[in-house]
PDB file of C-alpha atoms and ligand atoms in Angstrom:
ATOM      1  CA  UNK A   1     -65.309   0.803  14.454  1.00 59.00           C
ATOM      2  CA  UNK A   2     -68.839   0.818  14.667  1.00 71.00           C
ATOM      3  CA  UNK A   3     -71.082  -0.064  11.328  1.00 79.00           C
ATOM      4  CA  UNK A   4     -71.582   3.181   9.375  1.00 87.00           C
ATOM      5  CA  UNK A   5     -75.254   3.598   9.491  1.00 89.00           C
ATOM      6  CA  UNK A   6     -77.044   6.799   8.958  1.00 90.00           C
ATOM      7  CA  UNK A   7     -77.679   7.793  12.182  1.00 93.00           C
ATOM      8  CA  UNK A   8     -73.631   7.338  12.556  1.00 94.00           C
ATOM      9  CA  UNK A   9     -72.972   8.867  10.194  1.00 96.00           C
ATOM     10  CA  UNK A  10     -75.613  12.049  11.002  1.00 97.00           C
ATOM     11  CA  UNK A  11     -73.604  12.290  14.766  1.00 97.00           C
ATOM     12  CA  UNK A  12     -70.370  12.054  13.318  1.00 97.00           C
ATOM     13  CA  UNK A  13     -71.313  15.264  10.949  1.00 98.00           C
ATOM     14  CA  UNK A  14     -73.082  16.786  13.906  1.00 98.00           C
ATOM     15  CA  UNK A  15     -69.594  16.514  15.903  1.00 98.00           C
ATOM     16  CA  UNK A  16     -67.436  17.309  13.551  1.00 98.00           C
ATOM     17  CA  UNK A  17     -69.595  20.603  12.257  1.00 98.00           C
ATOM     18  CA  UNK A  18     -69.797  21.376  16.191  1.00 97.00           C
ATOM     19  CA  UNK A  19     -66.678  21.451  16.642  1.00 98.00           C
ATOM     20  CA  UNK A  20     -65.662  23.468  13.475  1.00 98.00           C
ATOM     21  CA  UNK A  21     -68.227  25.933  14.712  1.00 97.00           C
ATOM     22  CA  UNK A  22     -66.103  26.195  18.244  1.00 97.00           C
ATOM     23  CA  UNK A  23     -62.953  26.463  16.721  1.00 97.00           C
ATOM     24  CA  UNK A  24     -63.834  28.931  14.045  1.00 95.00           C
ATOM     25  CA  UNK A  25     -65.701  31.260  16.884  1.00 87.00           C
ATOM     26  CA  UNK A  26     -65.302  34.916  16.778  1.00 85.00           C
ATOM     27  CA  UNK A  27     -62.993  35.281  14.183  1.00 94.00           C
ATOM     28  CA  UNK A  28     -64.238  33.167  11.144  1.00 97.00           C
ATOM     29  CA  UNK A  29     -67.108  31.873   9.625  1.00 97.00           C
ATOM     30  CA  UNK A  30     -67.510  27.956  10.217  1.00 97.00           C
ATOM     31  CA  UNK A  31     -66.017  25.837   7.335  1.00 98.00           C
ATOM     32  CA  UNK A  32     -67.804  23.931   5.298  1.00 98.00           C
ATOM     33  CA  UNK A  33     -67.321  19.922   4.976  1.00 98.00           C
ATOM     34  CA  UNK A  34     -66.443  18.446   1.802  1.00 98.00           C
ATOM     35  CA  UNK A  35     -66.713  14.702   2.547  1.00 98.00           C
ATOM     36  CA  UNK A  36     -63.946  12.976   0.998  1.00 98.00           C
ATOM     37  CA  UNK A  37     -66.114   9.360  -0.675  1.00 98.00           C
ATOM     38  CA  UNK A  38     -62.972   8.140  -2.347  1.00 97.00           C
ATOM     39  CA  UNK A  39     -62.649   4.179  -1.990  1.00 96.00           C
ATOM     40  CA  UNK A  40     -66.391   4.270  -0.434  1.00 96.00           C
ATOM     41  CA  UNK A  41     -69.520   3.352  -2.528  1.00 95.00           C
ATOM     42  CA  UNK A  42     -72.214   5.315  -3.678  1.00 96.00           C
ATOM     43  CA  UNK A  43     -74.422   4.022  -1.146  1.00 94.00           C
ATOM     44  CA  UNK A  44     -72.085   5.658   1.288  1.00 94.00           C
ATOM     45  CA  UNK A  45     -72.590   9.331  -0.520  1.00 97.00           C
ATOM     46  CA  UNK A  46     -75.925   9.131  -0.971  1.00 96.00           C
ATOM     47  CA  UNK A  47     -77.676   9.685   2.654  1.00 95.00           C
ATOM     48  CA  UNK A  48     -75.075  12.926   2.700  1.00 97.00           C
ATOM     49  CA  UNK A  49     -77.677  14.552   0.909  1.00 96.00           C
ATOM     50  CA  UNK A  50     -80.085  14.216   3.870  1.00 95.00           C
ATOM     51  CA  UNK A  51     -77.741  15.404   6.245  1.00 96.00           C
ATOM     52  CA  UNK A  52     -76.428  18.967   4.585  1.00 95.00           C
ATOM     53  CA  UNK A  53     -73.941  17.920   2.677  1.00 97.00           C
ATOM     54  CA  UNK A  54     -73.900  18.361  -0.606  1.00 98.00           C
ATOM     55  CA  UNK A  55     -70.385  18.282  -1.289  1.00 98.00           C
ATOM     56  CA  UNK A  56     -67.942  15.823  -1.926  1.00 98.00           C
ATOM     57  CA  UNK A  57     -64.072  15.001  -2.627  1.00 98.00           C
ATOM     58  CA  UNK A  58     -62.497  12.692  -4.762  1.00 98.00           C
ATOM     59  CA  UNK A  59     -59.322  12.043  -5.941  1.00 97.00           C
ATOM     60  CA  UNK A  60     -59.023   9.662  -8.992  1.00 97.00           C
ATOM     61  CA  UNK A  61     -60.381  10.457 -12.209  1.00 98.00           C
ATOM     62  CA  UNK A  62     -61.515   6.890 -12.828  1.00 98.00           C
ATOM     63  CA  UNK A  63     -62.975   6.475  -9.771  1.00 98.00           C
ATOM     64  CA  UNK A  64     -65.300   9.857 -10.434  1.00 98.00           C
ATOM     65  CA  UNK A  65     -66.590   8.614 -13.763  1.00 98.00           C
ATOM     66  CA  UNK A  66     -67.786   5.630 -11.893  1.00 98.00           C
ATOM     67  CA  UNK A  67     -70.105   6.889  -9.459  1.00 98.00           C
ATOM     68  CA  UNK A  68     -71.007  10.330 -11.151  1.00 97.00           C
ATOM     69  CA  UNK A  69     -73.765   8.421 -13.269  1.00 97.00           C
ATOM     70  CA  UNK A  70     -75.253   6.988  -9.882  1.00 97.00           C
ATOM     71  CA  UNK A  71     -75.446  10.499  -7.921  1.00 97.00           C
ATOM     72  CA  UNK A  72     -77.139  12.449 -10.777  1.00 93.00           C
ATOM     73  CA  UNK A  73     -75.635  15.521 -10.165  1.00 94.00           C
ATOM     74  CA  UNK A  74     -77.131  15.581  -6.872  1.00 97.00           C
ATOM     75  CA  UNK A  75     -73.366  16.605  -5.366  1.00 98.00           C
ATOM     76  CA  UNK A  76     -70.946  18.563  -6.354  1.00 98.00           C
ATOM     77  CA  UNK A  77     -68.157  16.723  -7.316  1.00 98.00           C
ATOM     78  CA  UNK A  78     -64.318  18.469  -6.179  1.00 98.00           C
ATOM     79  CA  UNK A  79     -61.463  16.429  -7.904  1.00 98.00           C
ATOM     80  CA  UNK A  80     -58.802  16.796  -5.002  1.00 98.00           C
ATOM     81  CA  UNK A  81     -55.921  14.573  -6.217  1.00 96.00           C
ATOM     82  CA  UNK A  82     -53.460  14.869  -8.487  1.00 96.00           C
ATOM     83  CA  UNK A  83     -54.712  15.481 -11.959  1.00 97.00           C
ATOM     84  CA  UNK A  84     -52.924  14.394 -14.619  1.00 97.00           C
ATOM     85  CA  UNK A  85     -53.391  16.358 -17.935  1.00 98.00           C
ATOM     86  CA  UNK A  86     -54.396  13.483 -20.534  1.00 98.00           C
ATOM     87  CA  UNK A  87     -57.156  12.856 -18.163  1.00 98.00           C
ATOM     88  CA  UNK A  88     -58.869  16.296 -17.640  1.00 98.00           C
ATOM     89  CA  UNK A  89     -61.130  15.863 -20.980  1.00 98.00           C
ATOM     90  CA  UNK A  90     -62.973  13.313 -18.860  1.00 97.00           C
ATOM     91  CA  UNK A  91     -64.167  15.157 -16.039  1.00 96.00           C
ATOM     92  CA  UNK A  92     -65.420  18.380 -17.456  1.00 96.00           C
ATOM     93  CA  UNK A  93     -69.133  17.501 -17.168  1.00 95.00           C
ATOM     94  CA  UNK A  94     -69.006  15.773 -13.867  1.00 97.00           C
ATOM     95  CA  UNK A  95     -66.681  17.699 -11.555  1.00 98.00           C
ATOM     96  CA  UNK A  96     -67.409  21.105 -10.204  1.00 98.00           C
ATOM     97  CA  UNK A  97     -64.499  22.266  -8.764  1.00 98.00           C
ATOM     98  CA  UNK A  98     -60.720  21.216  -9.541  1.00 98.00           C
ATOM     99  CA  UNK A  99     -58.759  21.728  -6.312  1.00 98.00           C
ATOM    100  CA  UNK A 100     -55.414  20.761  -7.302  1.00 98.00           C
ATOM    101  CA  UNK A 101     -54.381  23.250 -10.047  1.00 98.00           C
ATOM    102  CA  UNK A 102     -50.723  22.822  -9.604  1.00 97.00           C
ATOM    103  CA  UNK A 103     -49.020  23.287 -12.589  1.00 97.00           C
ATOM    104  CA  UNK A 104     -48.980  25.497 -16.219  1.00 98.00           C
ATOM    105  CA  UNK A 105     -49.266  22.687 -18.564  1.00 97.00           C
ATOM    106  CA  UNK A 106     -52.322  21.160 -16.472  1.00 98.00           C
ATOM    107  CA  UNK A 107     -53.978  24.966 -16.679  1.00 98.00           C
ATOM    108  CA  UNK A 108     -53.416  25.159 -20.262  1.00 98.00           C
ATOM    109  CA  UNK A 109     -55.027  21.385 -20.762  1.00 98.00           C
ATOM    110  CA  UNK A 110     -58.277  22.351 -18.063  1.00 98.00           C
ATOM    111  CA  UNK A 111     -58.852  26.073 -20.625  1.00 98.00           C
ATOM    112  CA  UNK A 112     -58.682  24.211 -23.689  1.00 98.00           C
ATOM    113  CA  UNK A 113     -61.273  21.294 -22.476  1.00 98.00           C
ATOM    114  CA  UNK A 114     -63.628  23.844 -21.283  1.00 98.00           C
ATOM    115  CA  UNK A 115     -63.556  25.670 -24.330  1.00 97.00           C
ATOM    116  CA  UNK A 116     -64.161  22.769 -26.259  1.00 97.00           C
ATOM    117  CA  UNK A 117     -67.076  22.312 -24.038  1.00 96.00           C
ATOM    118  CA  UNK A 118     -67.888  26.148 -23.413  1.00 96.00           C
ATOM    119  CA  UNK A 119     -67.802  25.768 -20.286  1.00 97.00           C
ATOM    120  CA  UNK A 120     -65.760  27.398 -17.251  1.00 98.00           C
ATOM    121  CA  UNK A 121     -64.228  25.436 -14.637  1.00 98.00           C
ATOM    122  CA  UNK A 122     -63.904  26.800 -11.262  1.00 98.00           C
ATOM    123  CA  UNK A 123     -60.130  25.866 -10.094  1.00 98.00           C
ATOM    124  CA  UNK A 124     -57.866  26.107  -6.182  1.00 98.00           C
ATOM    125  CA  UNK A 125     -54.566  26.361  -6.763  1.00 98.00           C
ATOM    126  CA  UNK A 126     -52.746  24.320  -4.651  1.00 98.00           C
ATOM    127  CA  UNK A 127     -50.235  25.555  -2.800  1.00 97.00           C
ATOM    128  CA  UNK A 128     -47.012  23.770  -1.291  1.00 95.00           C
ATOM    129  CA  UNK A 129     -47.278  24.725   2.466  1.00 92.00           C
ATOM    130  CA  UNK A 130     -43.516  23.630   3.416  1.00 88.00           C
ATOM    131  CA  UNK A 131     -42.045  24.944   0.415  1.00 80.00           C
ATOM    132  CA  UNK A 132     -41.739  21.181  -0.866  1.00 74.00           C
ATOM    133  CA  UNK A 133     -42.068  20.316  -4.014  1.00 65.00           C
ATOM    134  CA  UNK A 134     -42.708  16.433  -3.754  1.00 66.00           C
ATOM    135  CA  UNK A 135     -45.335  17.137  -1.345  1.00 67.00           C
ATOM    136  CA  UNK A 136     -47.387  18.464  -4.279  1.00 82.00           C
ATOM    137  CA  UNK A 137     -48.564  21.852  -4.890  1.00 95.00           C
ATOM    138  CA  UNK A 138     -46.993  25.364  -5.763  1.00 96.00           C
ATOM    139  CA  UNK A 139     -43.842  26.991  -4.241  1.00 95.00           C
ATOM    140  CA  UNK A 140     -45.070  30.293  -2.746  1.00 94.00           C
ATOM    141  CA  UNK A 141     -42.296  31.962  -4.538  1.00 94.00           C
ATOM    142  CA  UNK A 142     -43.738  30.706  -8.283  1.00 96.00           C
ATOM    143  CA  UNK A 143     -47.335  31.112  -6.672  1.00 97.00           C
ATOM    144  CA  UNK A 144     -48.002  35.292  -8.296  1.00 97.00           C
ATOM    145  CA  UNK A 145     -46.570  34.733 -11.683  1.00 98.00           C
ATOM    146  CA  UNK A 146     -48.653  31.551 -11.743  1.00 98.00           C
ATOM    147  CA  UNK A 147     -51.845  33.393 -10.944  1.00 98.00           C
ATOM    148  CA  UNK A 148     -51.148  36.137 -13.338  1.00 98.00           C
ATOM    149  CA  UNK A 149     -50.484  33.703 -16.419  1.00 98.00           C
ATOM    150  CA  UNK A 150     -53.479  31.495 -15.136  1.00 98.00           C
ATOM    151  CA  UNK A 151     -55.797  34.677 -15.327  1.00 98.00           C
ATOM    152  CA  UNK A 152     -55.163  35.305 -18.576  1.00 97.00           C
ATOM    153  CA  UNK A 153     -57.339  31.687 -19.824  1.00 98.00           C
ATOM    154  CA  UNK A 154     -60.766  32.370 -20.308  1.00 98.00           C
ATOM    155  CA  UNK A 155     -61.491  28.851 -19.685  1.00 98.00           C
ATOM    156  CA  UNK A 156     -61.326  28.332 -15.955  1.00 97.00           C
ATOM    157  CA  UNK A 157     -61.814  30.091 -12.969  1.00 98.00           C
ATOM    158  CA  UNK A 158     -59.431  30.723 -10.092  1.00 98.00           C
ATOM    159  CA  UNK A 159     -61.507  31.232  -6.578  1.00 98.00           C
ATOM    160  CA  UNK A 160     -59.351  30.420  -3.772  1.00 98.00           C
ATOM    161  CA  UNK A 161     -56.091  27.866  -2.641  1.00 98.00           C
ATOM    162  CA  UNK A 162     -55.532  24.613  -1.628  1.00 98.00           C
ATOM    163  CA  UNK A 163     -53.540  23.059   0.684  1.00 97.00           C
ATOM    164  CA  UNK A 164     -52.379  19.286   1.527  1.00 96.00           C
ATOM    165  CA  UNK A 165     -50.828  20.003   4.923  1.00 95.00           C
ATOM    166  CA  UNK A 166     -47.500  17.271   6.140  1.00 91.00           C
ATOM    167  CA  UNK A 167     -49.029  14.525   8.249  1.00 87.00           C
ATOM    168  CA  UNK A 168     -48.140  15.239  11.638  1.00 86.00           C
ATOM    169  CA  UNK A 169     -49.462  15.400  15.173  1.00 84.00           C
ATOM    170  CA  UNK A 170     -51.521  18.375  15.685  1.00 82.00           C
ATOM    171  CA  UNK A 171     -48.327  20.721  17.091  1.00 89.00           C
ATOM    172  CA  UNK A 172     -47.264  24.540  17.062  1.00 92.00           C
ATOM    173  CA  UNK A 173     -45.287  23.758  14.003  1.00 93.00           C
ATOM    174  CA  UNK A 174     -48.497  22.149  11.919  1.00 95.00           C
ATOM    175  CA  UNK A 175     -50.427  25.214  13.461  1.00 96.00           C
ATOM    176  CA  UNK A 176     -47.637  27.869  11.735  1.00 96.00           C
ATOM    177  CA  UNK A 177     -48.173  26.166   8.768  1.00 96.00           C
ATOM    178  CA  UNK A 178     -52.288  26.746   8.606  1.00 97.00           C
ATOM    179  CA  UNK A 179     -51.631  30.657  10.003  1.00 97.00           C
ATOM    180  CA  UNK A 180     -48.998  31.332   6.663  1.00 97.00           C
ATOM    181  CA  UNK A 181     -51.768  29.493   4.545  1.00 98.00           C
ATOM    182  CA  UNK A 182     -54.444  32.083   5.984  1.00 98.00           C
ATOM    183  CA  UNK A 183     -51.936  34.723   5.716  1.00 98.00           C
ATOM    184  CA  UNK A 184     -51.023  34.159   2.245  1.00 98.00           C
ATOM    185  CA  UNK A 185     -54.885  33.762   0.951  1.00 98.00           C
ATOM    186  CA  UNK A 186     -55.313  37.600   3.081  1.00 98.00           C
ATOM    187  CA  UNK A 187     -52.416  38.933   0.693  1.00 98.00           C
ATOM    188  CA  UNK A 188     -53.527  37.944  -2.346  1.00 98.00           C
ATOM    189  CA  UNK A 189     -57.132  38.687  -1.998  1.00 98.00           C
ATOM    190  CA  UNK A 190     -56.008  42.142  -1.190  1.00 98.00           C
ATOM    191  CA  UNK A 191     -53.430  42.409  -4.304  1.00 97.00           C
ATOM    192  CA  UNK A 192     -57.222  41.916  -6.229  1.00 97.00           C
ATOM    193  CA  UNK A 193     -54.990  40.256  -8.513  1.00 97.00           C
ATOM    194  CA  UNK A 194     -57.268  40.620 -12.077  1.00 97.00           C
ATOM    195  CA  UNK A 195     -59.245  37.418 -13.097  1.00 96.00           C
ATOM    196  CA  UNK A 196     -58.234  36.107  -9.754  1.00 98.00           C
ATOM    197  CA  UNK A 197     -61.001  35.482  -7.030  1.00 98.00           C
ATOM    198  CA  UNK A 198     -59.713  34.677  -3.598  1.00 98.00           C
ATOM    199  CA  UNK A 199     -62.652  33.372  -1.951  1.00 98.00           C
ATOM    200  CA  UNK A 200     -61.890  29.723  -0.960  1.00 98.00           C
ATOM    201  CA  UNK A 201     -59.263  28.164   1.297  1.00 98.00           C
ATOM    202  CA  UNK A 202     -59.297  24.555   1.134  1.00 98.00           C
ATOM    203  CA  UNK A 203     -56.712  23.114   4.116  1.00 98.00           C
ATOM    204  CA  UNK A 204     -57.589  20.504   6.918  1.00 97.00           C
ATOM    205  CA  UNK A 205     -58.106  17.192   7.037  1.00 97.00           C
ATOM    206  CA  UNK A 206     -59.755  14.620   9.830  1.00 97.00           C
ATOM    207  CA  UNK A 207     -56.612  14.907  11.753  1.00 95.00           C
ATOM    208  CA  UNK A 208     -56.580  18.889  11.539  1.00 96.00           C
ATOM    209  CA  UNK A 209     -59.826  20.329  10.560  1.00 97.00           C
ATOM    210  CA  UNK A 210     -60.191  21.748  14.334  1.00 97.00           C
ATOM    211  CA  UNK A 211     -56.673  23.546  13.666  1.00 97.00           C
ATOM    212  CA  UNK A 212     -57.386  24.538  10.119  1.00 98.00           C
ATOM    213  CA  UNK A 213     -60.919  25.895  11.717  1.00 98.00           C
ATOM    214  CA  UNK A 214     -59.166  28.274  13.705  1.00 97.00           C
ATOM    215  CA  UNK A 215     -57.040  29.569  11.181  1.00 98.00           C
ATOM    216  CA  UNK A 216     -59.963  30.522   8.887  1.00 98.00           C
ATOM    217  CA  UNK A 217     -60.404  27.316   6.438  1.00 98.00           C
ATOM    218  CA  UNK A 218     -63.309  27.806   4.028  1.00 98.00           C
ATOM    219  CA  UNK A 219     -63.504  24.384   3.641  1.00 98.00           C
ATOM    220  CA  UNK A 220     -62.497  21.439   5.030  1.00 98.00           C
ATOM    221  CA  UNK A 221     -61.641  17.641   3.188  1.00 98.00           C
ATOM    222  CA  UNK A 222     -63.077  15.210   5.930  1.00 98.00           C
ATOM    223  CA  UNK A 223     -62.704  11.728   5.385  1.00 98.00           C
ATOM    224  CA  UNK A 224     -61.952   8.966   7.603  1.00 97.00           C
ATOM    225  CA  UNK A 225     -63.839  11.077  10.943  1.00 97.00           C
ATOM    226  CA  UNK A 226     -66.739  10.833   8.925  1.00 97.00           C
ATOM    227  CA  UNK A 227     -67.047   7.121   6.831  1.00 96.00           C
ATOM    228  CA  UNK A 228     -63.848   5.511   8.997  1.00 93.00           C
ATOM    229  CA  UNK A 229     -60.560   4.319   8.080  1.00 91.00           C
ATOM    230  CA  UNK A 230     -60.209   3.288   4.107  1.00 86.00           C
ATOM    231  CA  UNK A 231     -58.393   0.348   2.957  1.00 76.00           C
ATOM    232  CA  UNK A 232     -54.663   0.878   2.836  1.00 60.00           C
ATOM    233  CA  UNK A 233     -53.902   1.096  -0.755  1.00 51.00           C
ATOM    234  CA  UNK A 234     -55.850   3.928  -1.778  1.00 47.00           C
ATOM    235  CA  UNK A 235     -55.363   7.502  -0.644  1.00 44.00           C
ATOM    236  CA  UNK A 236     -52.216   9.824   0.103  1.00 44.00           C
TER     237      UNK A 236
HETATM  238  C1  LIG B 301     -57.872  11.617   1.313  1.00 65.34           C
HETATM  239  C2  LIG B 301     -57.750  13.072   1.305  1.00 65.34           C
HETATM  240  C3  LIG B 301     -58.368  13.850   2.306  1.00 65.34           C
HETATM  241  C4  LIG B 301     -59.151  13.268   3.467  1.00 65.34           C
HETATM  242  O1  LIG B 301     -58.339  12.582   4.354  1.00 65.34           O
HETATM  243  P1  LIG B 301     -58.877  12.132   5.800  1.00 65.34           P
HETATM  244  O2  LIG B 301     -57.667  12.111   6.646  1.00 65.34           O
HETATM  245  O3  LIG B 301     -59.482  10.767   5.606  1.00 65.34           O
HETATM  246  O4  LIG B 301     -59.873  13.109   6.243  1.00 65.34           O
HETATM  247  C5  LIG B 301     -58.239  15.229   2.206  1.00 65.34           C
HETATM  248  N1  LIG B 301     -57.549  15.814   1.212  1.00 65.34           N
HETATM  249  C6  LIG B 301     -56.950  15.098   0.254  1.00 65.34           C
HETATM  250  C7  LIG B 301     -56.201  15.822  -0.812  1.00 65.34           C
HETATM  251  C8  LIG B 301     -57.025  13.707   0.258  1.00 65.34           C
HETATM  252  O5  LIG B 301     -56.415  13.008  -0.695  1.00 65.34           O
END
């Protein structure tokens, strides 16, 4: 691949935005990009700012506390991986949005850590798309009694769901899975479930954004299309 430079970098957004804007046409609003910086330096996220996005995904806690110093709150910071709960005191200051709410005792941890702090962290739940477990995220089945016990903790802020769709070609079955992730978001923002907001939907990747586009993403987590392939032994 070509050196990432920041005119690269600028044409790469400029394609990829382009063609969230075609598939989105006429029956959505246009996604918005989180660029997922995990395993790239700082000096990678900072000429984002210059080119729209302010916005970026990470997925390890450790890896967050590293570079928040160096971008000065001048992103916001979405934690995206799995979050485990002994580590959730760390990120309270430096992480704006917590995409992968998947579990009770994680909630619990995230309300009393923003109490401590007064705070209130915005949260996604995620939400298993195949109805696996392992794959991470929320059963659709446990998904309502979740949200209800989840509203009652004054201490974060449910807005939307998140989704880590299977890796596989793009194919009518991968497509399904996107239109019951839409489908389900449409439900419960009309259930108006108290202390629940439903206004984000977080699915699509680099090898799906176009399909997630269509199917009414708010955002999409777009990583290797924009900074190229990452070293093998980070990530998924
Ligand atoms: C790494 C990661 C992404 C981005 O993956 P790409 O295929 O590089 O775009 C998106 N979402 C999550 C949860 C990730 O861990």
């Amino acid at each position: 691949m070509e050196p990432l430079t920041s005119e690269v970098l600028a044409r790469r957004i400029s394609a990829v935005k382009e063609q969230l804007a075609s598939a989105s046409e006429g029956r959505y609003p246009p996604p918005r990009i989180i660029a997922v910086t995990k395993t790239h330096p700082v000096d990678w996220i900072l000429p984002l700012e210059g080119l729209g996005i302010r916005e970026i995904g990470e997925n390890r806690v450790q890896e967050v506390r590293e570079k928040a110093p160096a971008l000065d709150h001048r992103f916001s910071i979405h934690l995206i991986g799995r979050l485990q709960t002994n580590k959730v005191k760390y990120i309270m200051h430096d992480v704006s949005l917590i995409q992968s709410l998947d579990r009770m005792d994680l909630a619990r941890e995230i309300n009393r850590q923003a109490e401590k702090n007064d705070v209130v962290m915005p949260c996604l739940v995620q939400v298993s798309p195949v109805g696996e477990e392992q794959k991470g995220g929320i059963l659709e089945e446990d998904l309502r009694p979740f949200l209800h016990e989840v509203s009652a903790l004054p201490g974060l802020h449910v807005c939307g769901l998140m989704a880590v769709m299977p890796a596989m070609p793009v194919c009518s079955e991968l497509d399904h899975l996107f239109e019951k992730m839409r489908r389900l978001f449409d439900a419960l923002r009309l259930e108006a479930i108290p202390g629940i907001e439903m206004n984000e939907l977080s699915m699509g990747m680099s090898g799906d954004y176009v399909l997630a586009a269509r199917h009414g993403a708010t955002m999409v987590r777009v990583g290797s299309a924009l900074f190229g392939p990452r070293e093998t032994t980070h990530g998924l």
